[in-house]
Coordinates of N, CA and C in Angstrom, one line a residue:
M1 N -33.5 38.1 -11.4 CA -34.1 37.4 -12.5 C -35.3 36.7 -12.2
K2 N -36.2 36.8 -13.1 CA -37.5 36.7 -13.1 C -37.4 34.8 -13.0
D3 N -38.7 34.4 -12.2 CA -39.0 33.1 -12.2 C -38.8 32.1 -13.4
S4 N -39.6 32.9 -14.5 CA -39.9 32.4 -16.0 C -38.1 32.4 -16.4
Q5 N -37.4 33.3 -16.2 CA -36.0 33.3 -16.9 C -35.2 32.4 -16.5
K6 N -35.0 32.3 -14.7 CA -34.6 31.0 -14.1 C -34.9 29.7 -14.7
K7 N -36.4 29.3 -14.9 CA -36.5 28.0 -15.3 C -36.2 27.8 -16.7
R8 N -36.2 29.0 -17.7 CA -35.6 28.7 -18.9 C -34.0 28.4 -18.8
L9 N -33.5 29.0 -17.9 CA -32.0 28.8 -17.8 C -31.6 27.7 -17.3
T10 N -32.6 26.9 -16.4 CA -32.2 25.5 -15.9 C -32.5 24.5 -17.0
A11 N -33.4 24.7 -17.8 CA -33.9 23.7 -18.7 C -32.9 24.0 -19.8
M12 N -32.2 24.7 -20.1 CA -31.1 25.1 -21.0 C -30.2 24.2 -20.7
I13 N -29.6 24.6 -19.4 CA -28.5 23.8 -18.4 C -28.7 22.1 -18.6
L14 N -29.6 21.7 -18.3 CA -29.9 20.3 -18.4 C -30.1 19.7 -19.6
A15 N -30.4 20.6 -20.6 CA -30.7 20.2 -22.1 C -29.3 19.7 -22.4
A16 N -28.4 20.3 -22.4 CA -27.3 20.5 -22.5 C -26.3 19.4 -22.2
A17 N -26.8 19.3 -20.8 CA -26.1 18.3 -19.8 C -26.3 16.7 -20.7
M18 N -27.8 16.8 -21.1 CA -28.1 15.5 -21.4 C -27.8 15.3 -23.0
A19 N -27.1 16.4 -23.8 CA -27.0 16.1 -25.1 C -25.4 16.0 -25.2
F20 N -24.7 16.2 -24.2 CA -23.1 16.0 -24.2 C -22.9 15.1 -23.2
G21 N -23.7 14.6 -22.6 CA -23.8 13.7 -21.3 C -22.6 12.4 -21.7
G22 N -23.0 11.9 -23.2 CA -22.1 10.9 -23.8 C -20.7 11.2 -24.0
N23 N -20.4 12.5 -23.9 CA -19.0 12.8 -24.2 C -18.2 13.1 -22.7
L24 N -19.0 12.8 -21.5 CA -18.7 13.4 -20.0 C -17.6 11.7 -19.8
T25 N -16.5 12.0 -19.1 CA -15.5 11.2 -18.7 C -15.6 10.5 -17.2
S26 N -15.6 9.5 -17.0 CA -15.7 9.1 -15.4 C -14.3 8.4 -15.5
Y27 N -13.8 8.7 -14.2 CA -12.4 8.4 -13.9 C -12.2 7.0 -12.7
A28 N -11.5 6.1 -13.1 CA -11.6 4.9 -12.3 C -10.5 5.8 -11.0
D29 N -10.6 5.4 -9.9 CA -9.6 5.8 -8.7 C -9.5 4.8 -7.5
W30 N -8.6 5.1 -6.7 CA -8.4 4.7 -5.4 C -9.4 5.2 -4.4
K31 N -10.2 4.6 -3.7 CA -11.0 5.2 -2.5 C -10.7 4.6 -1.1
Q32 N -10.6 5.6 -0.2 CA -10.9 4.9 1.1 C -11.7 5.5 2.4
D33 N -12.0 4.5 3.0 CA -13.0 5.1 4.2 C -12.4 4.4 5.6
S34 N -13.2 4.0 6.6 CA -12.6 3.8 7.9 C -12.1 2.5 7.8
L35 N -12.6 1.7 6.9 CA -12.5 0.3 6.9 C -11.5 -0.1 5.9
G36 N -10.9 0.9 5.1 CA -9.8 0.4 4.2 C -10.0 1.0 2.9
W37 N -9.3 0.4 2.0 CA -9.1 1.0 0.9 C -9.8 0.2 -0.2
W38 N -10.5 0.5 -1.2 CA -10.7 -0.1 -2.4 C -10.5 0.5 -3.7
Y39 N -10.8 -0.1 -4.9 CA -10.5 0.4 -6.2 C -11.9 0.6 -6.9
E40 N -12.2 1.9 -7.5 CA -13.7 2.1 -8.1 C -13.0 2.1 -9.5
R41 N -13.9 1.5 -10.4 CA -13.7 1.3 -11.7 C -14.6 2.6 -12.4
E42 N -14.3 2.9 -13.6 CA -15.0 4.0 -14.3 C -16.8 3.7 -14.1
D43 N -17.2 2.6 -14.0 CA -18.8 2.3 -14.1 C -19.1 2.1 -12.6
G44 N -18.1 2.3 -11.7 CA -18.6 2.5 -10.5 C -18.6 1.0 -9.7
S45 N -18.3 0.3 -10.2 CA -17.9 -1.4 -9.6 C -16.8 -1.3 -9.1
Y46 N -16.5 -2.3 -8.3 CA -15.0 -2.6 -7.6 C -14.7 -4.2 -7.8
P47 N -13.5 -4.6 -7.7 CA -13.1 -5.8 -7.4 C -13.3 -6.3 -6.2
V48 N -13.8 -7.6 -6.3 CA -14.1 -8.2 -5.0 C -13.8 -9.9 -4.8
S49 N -12.8 -10.1 -3.8 CA -12.4 -11.5 -4.0 C -11.4 -12.1 -5.2
T50 N -10.9 -10.9 -5.7 CA -10.2 -11.1 -7.2 C -8.7 -10.3 -7.1
W51 N -8.0 -10.7 -8.1 CA -6.9 -9.9 -8.0 C -6.8 -8.6 -8.9
Y52 N -6.1 -7.6 -8.8 CA -6.1 -6.5 -9.7 C -4.7 -6.0 -9.7
E53 N -4.4 -5.7 -11.2 CA -3.1 -5.3 -11.4 C -3.3 -3.7 -12.1
D54 N -2.5 -2.8 -11.1 CA -2.6 -1.6 -11.2 C -1.8 -1.1 -12.6
S55 N -1.8 0.3 -12.9 CA -1.2 0.8 -14.2 C 0.4 0.7 -13.8
D56 N 0.9 0.6 -12.9 CA 2.7 0.3 -12.6 C 2.8 -1.0 -12.7
G57 N 2.0 -2.0 -13.0 CA 2.3 -3.6 -12.8 C 2.2 -4.1 -11.4
S58 N 1.8 -3.2 -10.5 CA 1.8 -3.9 -8.9 C 0.5 -4.7 -9.0
W59 N 0.4 -5.9 -8.3 CA -1.0 -6.6 -8.1 C -1.3 -6.3 -6.6
Y60 N -2.6 -6.3 -6.6 CA -3.2 -6.4 -5.4 C -4.4 -7.2 -5.1
F61 N -4.8 -7.6 -4.1 CA -5.9 -8.5 -3.8 C -7.2 -8.2 -2.8
F62 N -8.4 -8.1 -3.4 CA -9.4 -7.5 -2.6 C -10.0 -8.6 -1.8
N63 N -10.6 -8.3 -0.8 CA -11.4 -9.5 -0.1 C -12.8 -9.6 -0.2
E64 N -13.6 -10.4 0.3 CA -14.9 -10.7 0.2 C -15.9 -9.4 0.2
K65 N -15.5 -8.3 0.7 CA -16.0 -6.8 1.0 C -15.5 -5.8 -0.2
G66 N -14.5 -6.2 -0.8 CA -13.9 -5.4 -1.9 C -12.7 -4.4 -1.2
Y67 N -12.5 -5.0 -0.1 CA -11.2 -4.1 0.8 C -9.9 -4.3 0.1
M68 N -8.9 -3.6 -0.1 CA -7.7 -4.3 -0.3 C -6.9 -4.9 0.7
I69 N -6.1 -6.0 0.9 CA -5.5 -6.7 2.0 C -4.5 -6.3 1.9
S70 N -3.7 -6.0 3.0 CA -2.3 -5.5 3.4 C -1.6 -6.3 4.6
N71 N -0.2 -6.3 4.4 CA 0.5 -6.6 5.6 C 0.1 -8.2 6.0
C72 N 0.0 -9.1 5.2 CA -0.6 -10.2 5.5 C 0.1 -11.4 4.8
Y73 N 0.0 -12.8 5.0 CA -0.1 -13.7 4.2 C -1.7 -14.1 3.6
R74 N -1.7 -14.8 2.2 CA -3.2 -15.0 2.3 C -3.0 -16.2 1.2
S75 N -3.8 -17.1 1.8 CA -4.0 -18.4 1.0 C -5.0 -18.2 -0.3
I76 N -4.6 -18.2 -1.6 CA -5.3 -18.2 -2.8 C -5.2 -19.2 -3.6
D77 N -6.5 -19.9 -3.8 CA -6.1 -20.9 -5.1 C -4.9 -22.0 -4.7
S78 N -4.9 -22.2 -3.3 CA -3.9 -23.4 -2.6 C -2.5 -23.0 -2.9
N79 N -2.7 -21.5 -2.9 CA -1.1 -21.1 -2.9 C -1.0 -20.1 -1.7
V80 N -0.1 -19.5 -1.1 CA -0.1 -18.2 0.0 C 0.9 -17.5 -0.4
Y81 N 0.4 -16.2 -0.6 CA 1.1 -14.9 -1.4 C 1.3 -14.1 0.1
A82 N 2.7 -13.1 -0.2 CA 2.8 -12.1 0.9 C 2.8 -11.1 0.3
F83 N 2.0 -10.1 1.1 CA 1.6 -8.7 0.7 C 2.2 -7.8 1.7
G84 N 2.7 -6.7 1.2 CA 3.2 -5.7 2.1 C 2.5 -4.6 2.9
Y85 N 2.9 -3.9 3.4 CA 1.9 -2.9 4.4 C 1.0 -1.9 3.1
N86 N 1.7 -1.8 2.0 CA 0.9 -1.1 0.8 C -0.1 -1.5 0.1
G87 N 0.0 -3.0 0.6 CA -1.2 -4.1 -0.3 C -0.8 -4.2 -1.5
K88 N 0.6 -4.0 -1.9 CA 1.3 -4.9 -2.9 C 1.6 -6.2 -2.7
W89 N 1.5 -7.0 -3.7 CA 1.9 -8.3 -3.6 C 3.2 -8.2 -3.7
T90 N 4.4 -8.6 -2.9 CA 5.5 -8.7 -2.8 C 6.2 -9.5 -4.0
G91 N 5.9 -10.5 -4.4 CA 6.6 -11.1 -5.2 C 6.7 -12.6 -5.0
T92 N 6.5 -12.8 -3.7 CA 6.7 -14.0 -3.0 C 5.5 -14.8 -2.8
M93 N 5.5 -16.2 -3.3 CA 4.6 -17.1 -3.2 C 4.8 -18.6 -3.0
F94 N 4.2 -19.0 -1.9 CA 4.5 -20.3 -1.4 C 3.3 -21.4 -1.9
S95 N 3.9 -22.5 -2.3 CA 2.7 -23.3 -2.8 C 3.0 -24.8 -1.9
D96 N 2.0 -25.5 -1.8 CA 1.8 -26.8 -0.9 C 2.1 -26.5 0.4
L97 N 1.8 -25.4 0.8 CA 2.2 -24.9 2.3 C 1.0 -24.4 2.7
L98 N 1.0 -24.9 4.3 CA -0.4 -24.6 5.2 C 0.0 -24.1 6.4
P99 N -0.6 -22.9 6.4 CA -0.3 -22.0 7.9 C -1.2 -22.9 8.9
G100 N -0.2 -22.6 10.2 CA -0.8 -23.2 11.4 C -2.0 -22.1 11.7
V101 N -2.7 -22.6 13.2 CA -3.5 -21.7 13.9 C -3.4 -21.7 15.7
W102 N -3.4 -20.7 15.9 CA -3.3 -20.3 17.6 C -4.7 -20.4 17.9
T103 N -4.7 -21.1 19.1 CA -5.8 -21.3 19.8 C -5.5 -21.1 21.5
G104 N -5.6 -19.8 21.6 CA -5.1 -19.4 23.2 C -3.7 -19.6 23.0
N105 N -3.3 -20.1 24.1 CA -1.8 -20.4 24.3 C -1.1 -21.3 23.6
N106 N -1.8 -22.1 22.6 CA -1.5 -23.4 21.8 C -1.3 -23.1 20.6
Y107 N -0.3 -23.5 19.6 CA -0.3 -23.3 18.2 C -0.1 -24.6 18.0
S108 N -0.9 -25.0 16.4 CA -0.9 -26.2 16.0 C -1.0 -26.2 14.6
N109 N -0.1 -26.9 14.0 CA -0.1 -26.9 12.2 C 0.0 -28.6 12.0
E110 N -1.1 -29.1 11.6 CA -1.4 -30.3 11.0 C -0.5 -30.4 10.0
W111 N -0.5 -29.6 9.1 CA 0.5 -29.9 7.7 C 1.9 -30.5 7.9
S112 N 2.5 -29.4 8.9 CA 3.9 -29.7 9.1 C 4.0 -30.7 10.5
D113 N 3.0 -30.8 11.1 CA 2.8 -31.4 12.4 C 4.0 -30.9 13.5
F114 N 3.7 -29.7 13.6 CA 4.4 -28.8 14.4 C 3.3 -28.2 15.7
H115 N 3.5 -28.2 16.9 CA 2.8 -28.2 18.2 C 3.5 -27.3 19.0
L116 N 2.6 -26.4 19.4 CA 3.7 -25.9 20.6 C 2.7 -25.3 21.7
N117 N 2.8 -25.4 22.9 CA 2.2 -25.0 23.9 C 2.7 -23.9 24.6
I118 N 2.4 -22.5 25.1 CA 3.5 -21.8 25.7 C 2.8 -21.3 27.2
P119 N 3.4 -21.2 27.8 CA 2.8 -20.7 29.6 C 2.6 -19.3 29.5
E120 N 1.7 -18.7 30.4 CA 1.2 -17.6 30.3 C 2.1 -16.6 31.0
G121 N 2.0 -15.4 30.2 CA 3.0 -14.3 30.5 C 4.0 -14.1 29.1
Y122 N 4.1 -15.2 28.4 CA 4.8 -15.1 27.3 C 4.0 -14.4 26.1
R123 N 4.7 -13.6 25.3 CA 3.9 -12.7 24.2 C 4.1 -13.3 22.9
I124 N 2.9 -13.4 22.2 CA 2.8 -14.1 21.0 C 2.8 -12.7 20.0
E125 N 3.6 -12.9 18.8 CA 3.9 -11.8 18.0 C 3.7 -12.6 16.5
L126 N 2.4 -12.1 16.1 CA 1.8 -12.9 14.9 C 2.7 -12.4 13.5
A127 N 2.8 -12.9 12.4 CA 3.6 -12.2 11.5 C 3.5 -11.4 10.9
S128 N 2.2 -10.6 10.6 CA 1.7 -9.5 10.5 C 2.5 -8.4 11.4
D129 N 2.6 -8.6 12.5 CA 3.0 -7.7 13.3 C 4.9 -7.7 13.5
T130 N 5.5 -8.5 12.8 CA 7.0 -8.6 12.9 C 7.4 -7.7 12.1
G131 N 6.8 -6.9 10.9 CA 7.3 -5.9 10.0 C 8.4 -6.8 9.1
T132 N 8.4 -8.2 9.1 CA 9.1 -8.9 8.2 C 8.5 -9.2 6.8
I133 N 7.0 -9.1 6.5 CA 6.5 -9.6 5.2 C 6.8 -8.7 4.3
E134 N 7.2 -7.2 4.4 CA 7.4 -6.4 3.2 C 8.5 -7.0 2.2
N135 N 9.7 -7.8 3.0 CA 10.9 -8.0 2.0 C 10.9 -9.4 2.5
V136 N 10.0 -10.4 2.5 CA 10.1 -11.8 3.1 C 10.7 -12.7 2.0
E137 N 11.3 -13.7 2.5 CA 12.0 -14.9 1.6 C 11.2 -16.0 2.2
T138 N 11.0 -16.1 3.5 CA 10.6 -17.2 4.0 C 9.2 -17.0 4.8
F139 N 8.4 -18.1 4.8 CA 7.2 -18.0 5.6 C 7.2 -17.7 7.0
V140 N 7.2 -16.7 7.7 CA 7.4 -16.4 8.7 C 5.8 -16.5 9.9
E141 N 5.6 -17.5 10.6 CA 4.6 -18.1 11.2 C 4.2 -16.9 12.7
F142 N 5.3 -17.0 13.4 CA 5.0 -16.0 14.5 C 6.6 -15.9 15.2
V143 N 6.6 -15.0 16.2 CA 7.5 -14.9 17.1 C 7.0 -14.9 18.5
V144 N 7.6 -15.6 19.4 CA 7.0 -15.5 21.0 C 8.3 -15.3 21.9
W145 N 8.0 -14.1 22.3 CA 9.1 -13.5 23.4 C 8.9 -14.0 24.7
T146 N 10.0 -14.2 25.3 CA 10.0 -14.4 26.8 C 9.5 -13.3 27.9
P147 N 9.0 -13.6 28.9 CA 8.5 -12.7 29.8 C 9.2 -11.8 30.7
D148 N 10.6 -11.9 30.4 CA 11.7 -11.5 31.6 C 12.3 -10.0 30.9
D149 N 12.0 -9.7 29.8 CA 12.6 -8.4 29.3 C 13.9 -8.5 28.8
S150 N 14.3 -9.7 28.6 CA 15.7 -10.0 28.2 C 15.9 -9.7 26.7
G151 N 14.9 -9.9 25.9 CA 14.8 -10.0 24.3 C 15.2 -11.0 23.6
S152 N 14.6 -12.3 24.6 CA 14.9 -13.7 24.2 C 13.4 -13.9 23.7
A153 N 13.8 -14.7 22.3 CA 12.7 -15.0 21.7 C 12.9 -16.3 21.2
I154 N 11.7 -17.0 20.6 CA 12.0 -18.1 19.2 C 11.1 -17.7 18.1
E155 N 11.4 -18.0 16.8 CA 10.6 -17.7 15.6 C 10.5 -18.8 14.7
L156 N 9.2 -19.0 14.5 CA 8.7 -20.3 13.6 C 8.8 -19.7 12.0
E157 N 9.5 -20.3 11.1 CA 9.4 -19.9 9.6 C 9.7 -21.3 8.9
Y158 N 9.2 -20.9 7.7 CA 9.3 -22.1 6.6 C 10.1 -21.6 5.4
A159 N 11.2 -22.0 5.1 CA 12.0 -22.1 4.0 C 11.7 -23.0 3.0
D160 N 11.7 -22.5 1.4 CA 11.5 -23.4 0.5 C 12.6 -23.9 0.0
A161 N 12.6 -25.2 -0.2 CA 14.2 -26.0 -0.8 C 14.5 -25.4 -1.9
Y162 N 13.4 -24.9 -2.8 CA 13.8 -24.5 -4.3 C 14.5 -23.4 -4.3
D163 N 14.6 -22.6 -3.4 CA 15.5 -21.4 -3.0 C 16.9 -21.6 -3.0
Y164 N 17.1 -22.8 -3.0 CA 18.6 -23.4 -2.6 C 19.0 -24.2 -4.0
T165 N 20.3 -24.2 -4.5 CA 20.9 -24.5 -5.6 C 20.3 -26.2 -6.1
S166 N 20.6 -26.9 -4.7 CA 20.3 -28.3 -4.9 C 18.8 -28.9 -4.6
G167 N 17.9 -27.8 -4.6 CA 16.3 -28.0 -4.5 C 16.0 -28.9 -3.4
T168 N 15.2 -30.1 -3.9 CA 14.8 -30.9 -3.0 C 15.8 -32.0 -2.5
A169 N 17.2 -31.6 -2.8 CA 18.0 -32.5 -2.2 C 18.8 -31.8 -1.0
T170 N 18.6 -30.7 -0.9 CA 18.8 -29.8 0.1 C 18.8 -30.5 1.4
T171 N 19.6 -30.5 2.1 CA 19.4 -31.2 3.8 C 19.3 -29.8 4.8
P172 N 18.9 -30.5 5.8 CA 18.6 -29.4 7.0 C 20.1 -29.1 7.5
E173 N 21.1 -29.8 7.6 CA 22.3 -29.4 7.8 C 22.8 -28.2 7.1
Y174 N 22.8 -28.6 5.5 CA 23.0 -27.2 4.8 C 22.3 -26.0 5.1
V175 N 20.9 -26.3 5.2 CA 20.2 -24.9 5.7 C 20.8 -24.0 6.6
A176 N 21.2 -25.3 8.1 CA 21.7 -24.7 9.1 C 23.0 -24.0 8.9
L177 N 24.0 -24.6 8.0 CA 25.1 -24.0 7.8 C 25.0 -22.5 6.8
M178 N 24.1 -22.4 6.2 CA 23.7 -21.0 5.1 C 23.8 -20.1 6.2
H179 N 22.6 -20.4 7.3 CA 22.4 -19.6 8.7 C 23.4 -19.5 9.3
G180 N 24.5 -19.9 9.6 CA 25.6 -20.1 10.2 C 26.4 -18.9 9.6
L181 N 26.5 -19.3 8.3 CA 27.3 -17.9 7.3 C 26.8 -16.7 7.7
R182 N 25.6 -16.7 7.7 CA 24.9 -15.4 8.0 C 25.1 -14.8 9.2
L183 N 25.2 -15.5 10.1 CA 25.4 -15.0 11.7 C 26.8 -14.6 11.6
S184 N 27.7 -15.5 10.9 CA 29.0 -15.1 11.0 C 29.4 -13.6 10.7
W185 N 28.6 -13.2 9.6 CA 29.0 -11.9 9.1 C 28.6 -11.0 9.8
E186 N 27.6 -11.5 11.0 CA 27.0 -10.5 11.9 C 27.7 -10.6 13.1
G187 N 28.8 -10.9 12.9 CA 30.0 -11.0 14.3 C 29.7 -12.0 15.4
Y188 N 28.9 -13.2 14.9 CA 28.6 -14.5 15.7 C 29.8 -15.4 15.4
S189 N 30.2 -16.2 16.6 CA 31.1 -17.5 16.5 C 30.3 -18.7 16.2
I190 N 30.7 -19.4 15.2 CA 29.8 -20.3 15.0 C 30.4 -21.8 16.0
E191 N 29.6 -22.5 16.9 CA 30.2 -23.5 17.6 C 29.8 -24.8 17.2
G192 N 29.0 -24.8 16.2 CA 28.7 -26.3 15.4 C 27.7 -26.7 14.8
I193 N 27.4 -27.7 14.4 CA 25.9 -28.1 13.9 C 25.9 -29.6 14.6
T194 N 24.9 -29.9 14.9 CA 24.7 -31.2 15.8 C 23.3 -31.7 15.7
N195 N 22.8 -32.7 15.9 CA 21.8 -33.3 15.5 C 20.8 -33.7 16.8
V196 N 19.7 -33.4 17.1 CA 19.0 -33.1 18.4 C 17.7 -33.7 18.1
Q197 N 16.6 -33.7 19.0 CA 15.3 -33.8 19.1 C 14.9 -32.9 19.8
L198 N 13.5 -32.2 19.2 CA 12.7 -31.4 19.7 C 11.1 -32.0 19.7
G199 N 10.5 -32.5 20.4 CA 9.3 -33.1 20.6 C 9.1 -34.2 20.1
G200 N 10.1 -35.1 20.1 CA 10.1 -36.3 19.6 C 10.7 -36.4 18.0
K201 N 10.9 -35.4 17.6 CA 11.5 -35.0 15.9 C 12.8 -34.8 16.0
D202 N 13.6 -35.1 14.9 CA 15.1 -34.8 14.7 C 15.0 -33.5 14.0
Y203 N 16.1 -32.7 14.4 CA 16.3 -31.7 13.8 C 17.9 -31.3 14.0
A204 N 18.3 -30.5 12.6 CA 19.9 -29.9 12.7 C 19.9 -28.9 13.7
K205 N 20.8 -28.8 14.6 CA 20.8 -27.8 15.5 C 22.1 -26.7 15.3
L206 N 22.0 -25.7 15.0 CA 23.1 -24.7 14.6 C 23.3 -24.2 15.9
S207 N 24.4 -23.7 16.5 CA 24.9 -23.0 17.6 C 25.4 -22.0 17.4
A208 N 25.7 -20.6 17.9 CA 26.6 -19.7 17.6 C 26.2 -18.4 18.9
N209 N 27.3 -17.9 19.0 CA 27.5 -16.7 20.1 C 28.1 -15.5 19.5
R210 N 27.9 -14.3 20.0 CA 28.6 -13.3 19.9 C 29.1 -12.5 21.4
R211 N 30.3 -12.9 21.2 CA 30.9 -12.5 22.6 C 30.5 -13.1 23.9
G212 N 29.9 -13.9 24.0 CA 29.6 -14.7 25.0 C 28.2 -13.8 25.6
V213 N 27.6 -12.9 25.1 CA 26.8 -12.1 25.9 C 25.1 -12.0 25.0
Q214 N 25.3 -12.7 23.7 CA 24.1 -13.2 23.1 C 24.5 -14.4 22.3
K215 N 23.2 -15.1 22.4 CA 23.4 -16.5 21.7 C 22.4 -16.8 20.8
R216 N 22.8 -17.6 19.5 CA 21.8 -17.7 18.8 C 21.8 -19.3 18.1
E217 N 20.5 -19.8 18.0 CA 20.4 -21.2 17.7 C 19.5 -21.0 16.7
L218 N 19.5 -22.2 15.7 CA 18.5 -22.6 14.6 C 18.4 -24.1 14.7
Y219 N 17.0 -24.5 14.7 CA 16.6 -25.8 14.7 C 15.9 -26.4 13.3
C220 N 16.6 -27.1 12.7 CA 15.8 -27.2 11.0 C 15.7 -28.7 10.8
R221 N 14.5 -29.0 10.1 CA 14.2 -30.2 9.7 C 13.2 -30.1 8.5
K222 N 13.2 -31.2 7.6 CA 12.6 -31.3 6.5 C 10.9 -31.3 6.7
V223 N 10.1 -30.6 5.9 CA 8.7 -30.9 6.3 C 8.0 -31.0 4.5
G224 N 6.9 -31.7 4.5 CA 6.3 -31.5 3.3 C 7.3 -32.0 2.1
D225 N 6.8 -31.7 0.8 CA 7.7 -32.0 -0.2 C 9.0 -31.5 -0.3
H226 N 9.0 -29.9 0.0 CA 10.1 -28.9 -0.4 C 10.2 -28.1 0.4
Y227 N 9.8 -28.1 2.0 CA 10.1 -27.0 2.8 C 10.8 -27.3 4.1
F228 N 11.6 -26.5 4.7 CA 12.3 -26.6 5.9 C 11.7 -25.8 6.8
E229 N 11.5 -26.8 7.9 CA 10.8 -26.0 9.1 C 12.1 -25.5 9.9
C230 N 12.1 -24.0 10.4 CA 12.9 -23.3 11.1 C 12.7 -22.7 12.2
I231 N 13.3 -23.1 13.3 CA 12.9 -22.5 14.7 C 14.1 -21.7 14.9
S232 N 14.1 -20.4 14.9 CA 15.2 -19.6 15.2 C 15.2 -19.1 16.9
V233 N 16.4 -19.1 17.5 CA 16.1 -18.8 18.8 C 17.4 -17.9 19.1
I234 N 17.0 -16.7 19.7 CA 18.1 -15.9 20.1 C 17.7 -15.5 21.8
Y235 N 18.9 -15.5 22.5 CA 18.8 -15.1 23.9 C 20.1 -14.9 24.5
R236 N 20.1 -13.9 25.5 CA 20.9 -13.6 26.5 C 21.2 -14.5 27.6
P237 N 22.0 -14.8 28.0 CA 22.2 -15.6 29.3 C 21.0 -15.6 30.2
A238 N 20.5 -14.5 30.7 CA 19.4 -14.2 31.4 C 18.1 -15.2 31.1
G239 N 18.3 -15.0 29.8 CA 16.9 -15.5 29.2 C 16.9 -17.0 28.8
E240 N 18.3 -17.7 29.1 CA 18.2 -18.9 28.7 C 17.0 -19.9 29.4
A241 N 16.9 -19.9 30.5 CA 16.0 -20.5 31.1 C 14.6 -20.6 30.4
A242 N 14.1 -19.0 30.3 CA 12.5 -19.1 29.8 C 12.6 -19.4 28.4
V243 N 13.4 -19.5 27.5 CA 13.6 -20.0 26.2 C 13.7 -21.3 26.1
N244 N 14.2 -22.3 27.1 CA 14.5 -23.7 27.2 C 12.8 -24.1 27.6
V245 N 12.2 -23.3 28.4 CA 10.8 -23.5 28.7 C 9.7 -23.5 27.5
L246 N 10.2 -22.8 26.6 CA 9.5 -22.6 25.2 C 9.7 -24.0 24.2
L247 N 11.0 -24.0 24.4 CA 11.5 -25.4 23.5 C 10.8 -26.8 24.1
S248 N 10.5 -26.6 25.3 CA 10.0 -28.0 25.8 C 8.6 -28.0 25.7
G249 N 8.1 -26.9 24.9 CA 6.4 -26.8 24.8 C 6.1 -27.1 23.4
I250 N 7.3 -27.8 22.8 CA 7.1 -28.2 21.4 C 6.7 -29.6 21.5
Y251 N 5.6 -30.4 20.7 CA 5.4 -31.5 20.8 C 4.6 -31.8 19.4

């Protein structure tokens, strides 16, 4: 094809594109790169530091760089929301609650006045690593595992009083009792509920065991206006001493 013919054909294609450009369709779509997922609108923009509702009714939140957050709790407008591995808001929201902060081997939550110092060798597992956020009903802060490979650990979580029939009138003893009922379904024998102190604070303590080879405990107290702080403990006899070291680090 001669150069003059090529030029005329190119000009015709460009003219057609300009003439019909107004009818061309741009599609909004999910995009991904090495840093994560974002949602690109039809005009090329994308949501930043805001919510987005997908066509199936699922809600997502995008951070300050426009990337979707996932597998985490996130404080948004004074509420804490739970997001699953797929980035969808799980539907669970916690109001009037503030998470704590780890600084090295020391955890501190000024809101609940719970503090914990752990020795070297214990393994800290944050909520995003526990696999519990996807179907969470409580706010799980962390799990700390003992270094003796016995499968012994303590977990800190917060349960909302409004999830119970009596609301704010719910007592720590009742929360412990409900926990005991769930454990009994799992084959544990309930030893009882007593009142004890940890770090100078009063707790309702549930004790349970399964055939004498595995023990479970729950320490529960009321914090804030409508939350219960729950320290779940699991250990085998070989791990009891290491668990007691953890509990003695609460202040």
